CSV table of C-alpha atoms in Angstrom, one decimal:
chain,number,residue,atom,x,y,z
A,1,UNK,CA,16.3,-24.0,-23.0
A,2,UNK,CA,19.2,-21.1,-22.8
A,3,UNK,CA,18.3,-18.9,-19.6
A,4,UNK,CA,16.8,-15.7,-20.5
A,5,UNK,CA,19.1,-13.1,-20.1
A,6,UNK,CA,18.3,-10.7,-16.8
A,7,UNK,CA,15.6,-7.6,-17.7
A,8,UNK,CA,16.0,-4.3,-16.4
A,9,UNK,CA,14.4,-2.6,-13.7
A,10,UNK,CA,13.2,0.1,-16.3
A,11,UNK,CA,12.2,-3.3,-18.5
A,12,UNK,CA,9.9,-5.2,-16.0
A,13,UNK,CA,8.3,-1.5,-14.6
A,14,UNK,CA,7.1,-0.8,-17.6
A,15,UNK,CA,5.2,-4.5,-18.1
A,16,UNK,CA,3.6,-4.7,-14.6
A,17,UNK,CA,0.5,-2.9,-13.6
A,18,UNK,CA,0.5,-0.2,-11.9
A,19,UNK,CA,-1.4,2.0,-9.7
A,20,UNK,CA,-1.3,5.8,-8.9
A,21,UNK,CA,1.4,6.0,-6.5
A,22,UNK,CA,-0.4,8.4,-4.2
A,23,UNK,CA,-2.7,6.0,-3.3
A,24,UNK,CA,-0.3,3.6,-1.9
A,25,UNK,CA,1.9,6.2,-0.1
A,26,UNK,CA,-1.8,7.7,1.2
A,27,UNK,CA,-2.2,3.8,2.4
A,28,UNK,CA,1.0,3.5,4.1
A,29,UNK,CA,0.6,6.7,5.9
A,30,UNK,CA,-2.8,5.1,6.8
A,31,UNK,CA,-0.9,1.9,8.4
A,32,UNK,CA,1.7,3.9,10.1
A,33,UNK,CA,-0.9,6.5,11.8
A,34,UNK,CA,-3.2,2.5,13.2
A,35,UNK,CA,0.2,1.6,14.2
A,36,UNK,CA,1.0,5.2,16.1
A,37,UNK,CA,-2.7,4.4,17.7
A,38,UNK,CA,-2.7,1.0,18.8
A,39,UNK,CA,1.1,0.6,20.1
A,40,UNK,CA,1.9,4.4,21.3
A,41,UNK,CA,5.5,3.6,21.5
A,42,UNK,CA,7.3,4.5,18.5
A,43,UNK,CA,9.8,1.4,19.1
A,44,UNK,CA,6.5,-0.7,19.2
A,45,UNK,CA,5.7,0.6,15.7
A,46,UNK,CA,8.9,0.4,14.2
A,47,UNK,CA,9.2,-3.3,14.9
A,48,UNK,CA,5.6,-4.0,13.6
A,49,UNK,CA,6.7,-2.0,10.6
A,50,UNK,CA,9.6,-4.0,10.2
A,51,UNK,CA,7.3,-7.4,10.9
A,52,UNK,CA,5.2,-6.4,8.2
A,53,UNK,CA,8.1,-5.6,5.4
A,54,UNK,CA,9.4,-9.1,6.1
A,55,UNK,CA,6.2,-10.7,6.0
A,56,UNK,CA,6.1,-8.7,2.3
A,57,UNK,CA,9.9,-9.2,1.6
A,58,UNK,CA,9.2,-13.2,1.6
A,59,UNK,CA,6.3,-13.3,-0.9
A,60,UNK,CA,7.7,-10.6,-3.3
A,61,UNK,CA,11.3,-12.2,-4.1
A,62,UNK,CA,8.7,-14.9,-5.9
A,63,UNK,CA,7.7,-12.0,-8.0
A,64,UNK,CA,10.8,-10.6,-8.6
A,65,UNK,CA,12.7,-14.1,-9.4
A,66,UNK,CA,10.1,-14.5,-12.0
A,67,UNK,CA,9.8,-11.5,-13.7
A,68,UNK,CA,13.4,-10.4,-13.6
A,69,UNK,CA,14.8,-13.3,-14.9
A,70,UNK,CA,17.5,-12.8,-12.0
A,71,UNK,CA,19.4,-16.2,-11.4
A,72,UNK,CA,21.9,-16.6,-8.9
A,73,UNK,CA,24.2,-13.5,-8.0
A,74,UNK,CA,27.5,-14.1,-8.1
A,75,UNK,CA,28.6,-11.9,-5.2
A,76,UNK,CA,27.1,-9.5,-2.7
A,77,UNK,CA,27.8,-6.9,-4.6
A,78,UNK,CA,26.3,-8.1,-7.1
A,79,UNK,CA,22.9,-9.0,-5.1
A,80,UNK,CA,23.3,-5.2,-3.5
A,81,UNK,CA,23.0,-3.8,-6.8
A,82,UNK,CA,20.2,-5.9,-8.3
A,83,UNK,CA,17.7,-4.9,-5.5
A,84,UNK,CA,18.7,-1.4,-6.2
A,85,UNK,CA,18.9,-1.0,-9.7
A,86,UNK,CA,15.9,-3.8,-10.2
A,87,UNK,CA,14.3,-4.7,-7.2
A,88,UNK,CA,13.8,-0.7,-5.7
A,89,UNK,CA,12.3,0.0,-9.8
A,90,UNK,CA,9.9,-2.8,-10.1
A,91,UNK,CA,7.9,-2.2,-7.1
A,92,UNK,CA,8.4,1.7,-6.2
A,93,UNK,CA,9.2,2.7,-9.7
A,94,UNK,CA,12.5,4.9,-8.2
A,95,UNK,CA,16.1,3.5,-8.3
A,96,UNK,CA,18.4,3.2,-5.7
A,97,UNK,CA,22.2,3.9,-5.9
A,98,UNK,CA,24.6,1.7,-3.9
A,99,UNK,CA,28.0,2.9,-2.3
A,100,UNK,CA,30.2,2.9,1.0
A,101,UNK,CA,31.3,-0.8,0.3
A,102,UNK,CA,33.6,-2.2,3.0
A,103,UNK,CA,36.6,-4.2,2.1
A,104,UNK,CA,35.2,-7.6,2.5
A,105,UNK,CA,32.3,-6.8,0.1
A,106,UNK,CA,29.7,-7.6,2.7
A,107,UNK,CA,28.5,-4.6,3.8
A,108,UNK,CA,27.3,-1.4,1.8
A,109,UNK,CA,24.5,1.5,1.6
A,110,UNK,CA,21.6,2.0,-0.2
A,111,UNK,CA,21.2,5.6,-1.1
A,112,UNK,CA,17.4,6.7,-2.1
A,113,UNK,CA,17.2,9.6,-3.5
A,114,UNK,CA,13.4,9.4,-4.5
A,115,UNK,CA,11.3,8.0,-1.6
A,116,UNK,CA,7.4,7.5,-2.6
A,117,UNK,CA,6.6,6.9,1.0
A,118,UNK,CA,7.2,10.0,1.9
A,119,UNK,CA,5.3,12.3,0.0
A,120,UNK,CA,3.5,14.5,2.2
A,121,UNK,CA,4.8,13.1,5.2
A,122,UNK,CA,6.0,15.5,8.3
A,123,UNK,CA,7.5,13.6,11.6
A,124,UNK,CA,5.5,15.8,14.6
A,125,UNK,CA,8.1,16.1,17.6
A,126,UNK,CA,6.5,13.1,19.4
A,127,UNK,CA,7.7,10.9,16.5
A,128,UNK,CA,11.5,11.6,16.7
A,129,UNK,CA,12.1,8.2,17.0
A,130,UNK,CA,9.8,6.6,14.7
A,131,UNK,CA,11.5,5.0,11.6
A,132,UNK,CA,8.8,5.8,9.6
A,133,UNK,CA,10.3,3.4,6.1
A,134,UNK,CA,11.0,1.0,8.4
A,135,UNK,CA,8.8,-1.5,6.4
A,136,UNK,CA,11.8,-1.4,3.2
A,137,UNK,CA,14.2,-2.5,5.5
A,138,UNK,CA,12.0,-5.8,6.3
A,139,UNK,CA,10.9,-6.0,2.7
A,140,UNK,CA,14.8,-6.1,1.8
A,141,UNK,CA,15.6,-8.5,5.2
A,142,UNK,CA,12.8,-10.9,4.2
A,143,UNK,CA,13.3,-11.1,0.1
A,144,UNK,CA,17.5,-11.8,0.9
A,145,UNK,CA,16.4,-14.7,3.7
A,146,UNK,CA,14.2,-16.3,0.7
A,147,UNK,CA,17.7,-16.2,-1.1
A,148,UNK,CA,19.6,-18.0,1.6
A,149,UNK,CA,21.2,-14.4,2.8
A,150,UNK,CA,20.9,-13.4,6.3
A,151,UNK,CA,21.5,-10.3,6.4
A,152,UNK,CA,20.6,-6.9,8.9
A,153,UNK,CA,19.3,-3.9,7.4
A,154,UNK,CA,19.1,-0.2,9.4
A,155,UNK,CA,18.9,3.0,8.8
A,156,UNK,CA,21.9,5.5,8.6
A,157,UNK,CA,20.3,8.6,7.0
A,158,UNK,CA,16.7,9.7,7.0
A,159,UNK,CA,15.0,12.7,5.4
A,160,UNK,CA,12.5,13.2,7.6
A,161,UNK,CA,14.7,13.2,10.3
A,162,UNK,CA,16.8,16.5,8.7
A,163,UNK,CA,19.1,14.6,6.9
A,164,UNK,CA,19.9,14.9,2.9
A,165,UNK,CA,19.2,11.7,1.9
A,166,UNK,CA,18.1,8.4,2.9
A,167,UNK,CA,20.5,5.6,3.5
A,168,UNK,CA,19.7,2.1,4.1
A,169,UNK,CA,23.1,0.1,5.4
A,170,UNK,CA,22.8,-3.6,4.2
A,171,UNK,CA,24.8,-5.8,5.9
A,172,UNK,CA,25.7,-9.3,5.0
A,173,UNK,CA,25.4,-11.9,8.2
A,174,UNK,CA,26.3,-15.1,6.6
A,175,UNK,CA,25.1,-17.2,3.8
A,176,UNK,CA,22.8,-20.3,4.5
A,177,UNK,CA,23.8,-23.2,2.7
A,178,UNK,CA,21.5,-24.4,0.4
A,179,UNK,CA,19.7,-28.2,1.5
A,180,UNK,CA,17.8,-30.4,-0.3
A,181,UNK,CA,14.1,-30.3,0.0
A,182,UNK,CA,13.5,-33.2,2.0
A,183,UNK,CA,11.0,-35.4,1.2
A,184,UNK,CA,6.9,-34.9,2.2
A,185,UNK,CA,6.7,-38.7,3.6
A,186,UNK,CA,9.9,-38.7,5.5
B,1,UNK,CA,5.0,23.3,-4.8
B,2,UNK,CA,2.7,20.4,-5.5
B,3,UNK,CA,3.8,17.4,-7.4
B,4,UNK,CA,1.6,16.7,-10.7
B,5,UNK,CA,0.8,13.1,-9.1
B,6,UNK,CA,1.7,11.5,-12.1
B,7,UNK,CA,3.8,8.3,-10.5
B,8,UNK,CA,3.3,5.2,-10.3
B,9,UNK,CA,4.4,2.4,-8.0
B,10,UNK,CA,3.5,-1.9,-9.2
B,11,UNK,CA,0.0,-3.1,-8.1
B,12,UNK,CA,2.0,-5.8,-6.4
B,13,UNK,CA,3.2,-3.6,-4.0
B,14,UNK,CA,0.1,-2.0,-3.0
B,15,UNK,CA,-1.6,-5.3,-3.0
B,16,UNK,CA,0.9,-6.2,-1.1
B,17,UNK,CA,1.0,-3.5,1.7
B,18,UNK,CA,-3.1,-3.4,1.6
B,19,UNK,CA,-2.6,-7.2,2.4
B,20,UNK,CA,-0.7,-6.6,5.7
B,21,UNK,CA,-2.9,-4.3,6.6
B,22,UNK,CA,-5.8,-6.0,6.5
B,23,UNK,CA,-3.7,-8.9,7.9
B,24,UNK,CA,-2.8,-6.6,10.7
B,25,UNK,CA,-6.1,-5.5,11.7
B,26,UNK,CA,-7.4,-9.2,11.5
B,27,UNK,CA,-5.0,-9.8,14.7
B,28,UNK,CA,-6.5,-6.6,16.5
B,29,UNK,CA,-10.3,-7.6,16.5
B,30,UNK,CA,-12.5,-10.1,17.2
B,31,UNK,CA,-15.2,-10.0,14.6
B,32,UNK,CA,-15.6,-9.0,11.3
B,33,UNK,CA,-17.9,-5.5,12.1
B,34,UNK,CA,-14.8,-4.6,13.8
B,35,UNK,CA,-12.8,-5.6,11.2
B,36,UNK,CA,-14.4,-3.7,8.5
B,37,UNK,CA,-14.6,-0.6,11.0
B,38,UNK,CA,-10.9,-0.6,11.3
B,39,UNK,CA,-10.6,-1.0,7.5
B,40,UNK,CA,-12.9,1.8,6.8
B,41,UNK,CA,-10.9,3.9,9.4
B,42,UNK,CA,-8.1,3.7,7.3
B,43,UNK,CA,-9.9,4.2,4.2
B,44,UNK,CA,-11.1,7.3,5.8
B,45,UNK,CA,-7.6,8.5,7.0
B,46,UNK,CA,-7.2,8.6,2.6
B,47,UNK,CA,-10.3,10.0,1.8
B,48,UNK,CA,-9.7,12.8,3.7
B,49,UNK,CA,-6.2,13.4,2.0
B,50,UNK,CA,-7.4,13.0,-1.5
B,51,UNK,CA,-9.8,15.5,-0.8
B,52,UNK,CA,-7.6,18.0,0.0
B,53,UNK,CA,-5.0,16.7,-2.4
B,54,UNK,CA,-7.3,17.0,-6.0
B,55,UNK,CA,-8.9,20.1,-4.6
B,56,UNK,CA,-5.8,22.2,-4.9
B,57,UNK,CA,-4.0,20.3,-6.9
B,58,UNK,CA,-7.2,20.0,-10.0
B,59,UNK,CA,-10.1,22.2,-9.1
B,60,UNK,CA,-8.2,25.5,-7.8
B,61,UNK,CA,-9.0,25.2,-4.3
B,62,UNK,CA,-12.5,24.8,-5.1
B,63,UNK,CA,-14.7,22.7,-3.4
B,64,UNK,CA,-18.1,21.0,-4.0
B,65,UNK,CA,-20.9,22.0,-2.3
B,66,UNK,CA,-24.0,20.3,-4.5
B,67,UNK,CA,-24.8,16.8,-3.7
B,68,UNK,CA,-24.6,15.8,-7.3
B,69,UNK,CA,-21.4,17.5,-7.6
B,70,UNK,CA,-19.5,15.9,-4.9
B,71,UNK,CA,-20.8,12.3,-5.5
B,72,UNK,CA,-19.5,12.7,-9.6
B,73,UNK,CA,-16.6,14.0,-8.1
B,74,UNK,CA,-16.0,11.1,-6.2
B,75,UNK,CA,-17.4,8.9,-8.9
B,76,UNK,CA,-15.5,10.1,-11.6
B,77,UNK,CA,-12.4,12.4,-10.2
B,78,UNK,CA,-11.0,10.4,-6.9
B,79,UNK,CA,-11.8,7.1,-8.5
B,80,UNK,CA,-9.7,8.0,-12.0
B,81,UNK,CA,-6.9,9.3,-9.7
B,82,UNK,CA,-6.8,6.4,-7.1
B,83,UNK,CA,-8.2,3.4,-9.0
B,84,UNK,CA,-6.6,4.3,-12.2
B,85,UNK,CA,-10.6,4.4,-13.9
B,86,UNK,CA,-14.2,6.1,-13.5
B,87,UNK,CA,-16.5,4.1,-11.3
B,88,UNK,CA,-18.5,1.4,-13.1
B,89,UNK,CA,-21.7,3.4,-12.5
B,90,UNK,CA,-23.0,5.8,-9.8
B,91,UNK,CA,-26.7,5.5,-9.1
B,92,UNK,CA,-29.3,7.1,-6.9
B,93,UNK,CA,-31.5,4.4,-4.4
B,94,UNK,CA,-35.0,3.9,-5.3
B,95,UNK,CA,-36.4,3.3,-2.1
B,96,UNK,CA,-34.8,5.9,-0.3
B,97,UNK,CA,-34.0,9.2,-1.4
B,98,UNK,CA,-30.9,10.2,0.5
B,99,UNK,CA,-29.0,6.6,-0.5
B,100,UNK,CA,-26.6,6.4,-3.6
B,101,UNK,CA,-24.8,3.2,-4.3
B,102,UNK,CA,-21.1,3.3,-6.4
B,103,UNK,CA,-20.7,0.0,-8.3
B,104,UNK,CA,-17.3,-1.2,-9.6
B,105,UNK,CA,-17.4,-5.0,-11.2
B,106,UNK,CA,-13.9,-5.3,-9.8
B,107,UNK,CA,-12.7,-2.8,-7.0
B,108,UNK,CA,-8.9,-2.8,-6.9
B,109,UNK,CA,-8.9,-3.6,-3.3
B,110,UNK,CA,-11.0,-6.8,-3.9
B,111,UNK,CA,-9.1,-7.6,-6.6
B,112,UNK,CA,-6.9,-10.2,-4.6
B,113,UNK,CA,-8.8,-10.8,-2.0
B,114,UNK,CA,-11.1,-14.6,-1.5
B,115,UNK,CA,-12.8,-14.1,1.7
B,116,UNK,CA,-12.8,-17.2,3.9
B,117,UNK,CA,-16.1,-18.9,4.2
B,118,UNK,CA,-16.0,-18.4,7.9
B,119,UNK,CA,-15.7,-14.4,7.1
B,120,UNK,CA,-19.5,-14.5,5.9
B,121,UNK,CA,-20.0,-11.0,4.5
B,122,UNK,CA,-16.9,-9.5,5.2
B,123,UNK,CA,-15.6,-7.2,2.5
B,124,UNK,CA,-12.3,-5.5,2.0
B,125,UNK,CA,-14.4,-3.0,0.3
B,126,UNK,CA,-14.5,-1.2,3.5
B,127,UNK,CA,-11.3,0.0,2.9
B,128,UNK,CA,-13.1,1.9,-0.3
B,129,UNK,CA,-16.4,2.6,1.4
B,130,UNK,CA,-13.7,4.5,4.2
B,131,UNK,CA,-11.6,6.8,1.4
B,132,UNK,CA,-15.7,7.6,-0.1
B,133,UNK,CA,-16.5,8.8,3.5
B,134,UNK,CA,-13.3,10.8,4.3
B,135,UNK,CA,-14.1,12.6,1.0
B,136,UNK,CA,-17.8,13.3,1.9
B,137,UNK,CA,-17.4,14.3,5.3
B,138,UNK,CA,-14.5,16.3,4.5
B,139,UNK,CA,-16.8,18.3,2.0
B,140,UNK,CA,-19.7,18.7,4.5
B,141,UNK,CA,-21.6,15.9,3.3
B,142,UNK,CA,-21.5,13.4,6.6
B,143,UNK,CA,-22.3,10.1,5.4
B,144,UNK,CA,-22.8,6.5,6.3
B,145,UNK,CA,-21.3,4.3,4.1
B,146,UNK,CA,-21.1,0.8,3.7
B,147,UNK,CA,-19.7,-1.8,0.8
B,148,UNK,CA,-21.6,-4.8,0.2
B,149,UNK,CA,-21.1,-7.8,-2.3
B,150,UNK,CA,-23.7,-8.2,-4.8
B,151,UNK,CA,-23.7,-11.3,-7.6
B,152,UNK,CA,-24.1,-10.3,-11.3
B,153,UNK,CA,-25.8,-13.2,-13.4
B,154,UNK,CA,-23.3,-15.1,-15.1
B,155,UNK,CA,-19.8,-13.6,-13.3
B,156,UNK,CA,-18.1,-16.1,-10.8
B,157,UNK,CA,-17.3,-13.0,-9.2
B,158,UNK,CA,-19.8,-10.6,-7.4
B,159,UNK,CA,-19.4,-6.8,-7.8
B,160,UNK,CA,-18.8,-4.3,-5.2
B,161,UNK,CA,-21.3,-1.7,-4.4
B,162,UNK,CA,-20.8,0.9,-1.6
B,163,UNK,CA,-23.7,2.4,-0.5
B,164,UNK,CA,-24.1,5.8,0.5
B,165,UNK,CA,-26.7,7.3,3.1
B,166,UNK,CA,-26.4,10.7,3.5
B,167,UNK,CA,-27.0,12.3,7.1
B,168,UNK,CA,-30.4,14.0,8.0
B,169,UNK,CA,-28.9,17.5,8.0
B,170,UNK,CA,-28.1,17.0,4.1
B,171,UNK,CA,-31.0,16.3,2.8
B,172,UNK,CA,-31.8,20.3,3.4
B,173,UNK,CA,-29.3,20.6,0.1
């Protein structure tokens, strides 16, 4: 059988179910403000943040491989603009545009434009540090490992820290070679 | 100004993140009381948001203060906006006059969620019974509410019922 050709972002969204988008932003907030409780640093919180988008990240790139009908990238570039343009519209329903490449092609931003974490979020002053979408980065991290691609996600630009957008820098570590299942008995 | 509310993210993704969360609080307790206490906390943290959200956003900053009306608006208004539906049914106890019970055959937050054996009655539904008392407390209707599992005849699966007991001070209503 011929591959099926790739869907869109706009393609898949519209075929999964969905849920009111306030309730799951309402529900982060929730998770973040447990976190802020039980860790009281902000570092704390944005490390279990980033534990639990990895944890995520590794279970939804089955998801998005099946659905998408994404097969192999052929480049970086390539995989950088299939989690925005697919990936970011699937799950959050918002797309994602991608820029700042460097000359090797390994490492680029991720510019959001439409966050639906952050509605009716407000950082107090004793959260300055808190990277409060941390849990995208890990989602991102962990979905690329399942892919063989180590890479390190952080955060250059963030809205709720005064600036005009928010910018995820993706950066490409190195690529694991593929091996061979090996076999149960062995 | 206020958004109209009318995006959407996948289920996946909120199962997703409502999966770490429990997850998350299952490595901070050591039973499942606690468990479902943290759970409804969280639930409650919503509750209390929605409330304030659908009152100015749908009712013109006006705000319940019947019994009746608050429990259809959490019946009917909150559960259409959150759970994407009306709750299955919304019915008053018959042994006790200040308890209500909200039934849903499938609550979303149940949806994906098998409870262990070893978990005996735990129910994610605590989550839900939480966002039902944020709403009611919020309004002035202190509550105690709790979600139980309760087998229909002929499902595999049991439905969820969250039970409401309203506080001494609101019977007066």
């Amino acid at each position: 059988m011929a591959p099926l050709a790739p869907r869109s972002g706009d393609a898949v969204f519209a075929n999964v179910e969905r849920v009111n988008a306030e309730l799951f932003t309402l529900t982060y907030g929730a998770i973040v403000r447990q976190l802020l409780t039980d860790l009281e640093e902000v570092d704390e919180v944005n490390k279990q943040l980033d534990l639990m988008g990895y944890n995520i990240g590794i279970r939804l790139v089955d998801e998005f491989l099946a659905k998408s009908n994404v097969s192999r990238c052929v480049n970086f570039k390539e995989t950088a603009e299939v989690i925005a343009k697919v990936g970011f519209k699937m799950f959050l329903g918002v797309t994602a545009s991608v820029t700042n490449w460097d000359v090797d092609g390994t490492s680029c931003s991720l510019i959001l434009e439409d966050n639906p974490l952050v509605d009716f979020v407000e950082l107090p002053d004793t959260c300055q540090g808190l990277y409060y979408c941390n849990i995208l980065s890990g989602v991102i991290r962990g979905a690329l490992e399942m892919v063989s691609m180590k890479t390190e996600v952080t955060w250059l630009r963030d809205m709720l820290r005064g600036d005009d957008a928010y910018e995820l820098r993706l950066k490409l570590l190195k690529q694991v070679p593929e091996e061979y299942p090996y076999k149960d008995d062995e | 100004p206020l958004s109209k509310g009318k995006q959407e993210v996948s289920l996946s993704a909120f199962a997703l993140l409502f999966s770490e969360l429990v997850q998350y609080n299952q490595t901070q307790v050591d039973n499942i009381a606690e468990l479902e206490r943290r759970l409804e906390d969280a639930g409650y943290a919503v509750g209390a948001r929605v409330l304030e959200l659908l009152c100015h956003r749908d009712k013109g900053n006006r705000r319940e203060t019947r019994l009746l009306g608050i429990l259809s608006f959490v019946h009917s208004t909150v559960w259409k906006v959150l759970f994407g539906k009306v709750a299955d049914s919304l019915e008053k106890g018959t042994e006790h006059e200040d308890e209500y019970m909200i039934s849903e055959k499938e609550l979303l937050v149940n949806r994906f969620i098998s409870v262990p054996k070893d978990m005996g009655t735990f129910n994610c539904g605590a989550f839900a019974a939480g966002i039902v008392k944020g709403v009611l407390d919020g309004a002035g209707f202190p509550a105690v509410v709790t979600a139980h599992f309760v087998p229909v005849e002929g499902q595999l699966r049991p439905r969820t019922t969250i039970l409401i007991k309203f506080a001494e001070e609101v019977k007066s209503f």
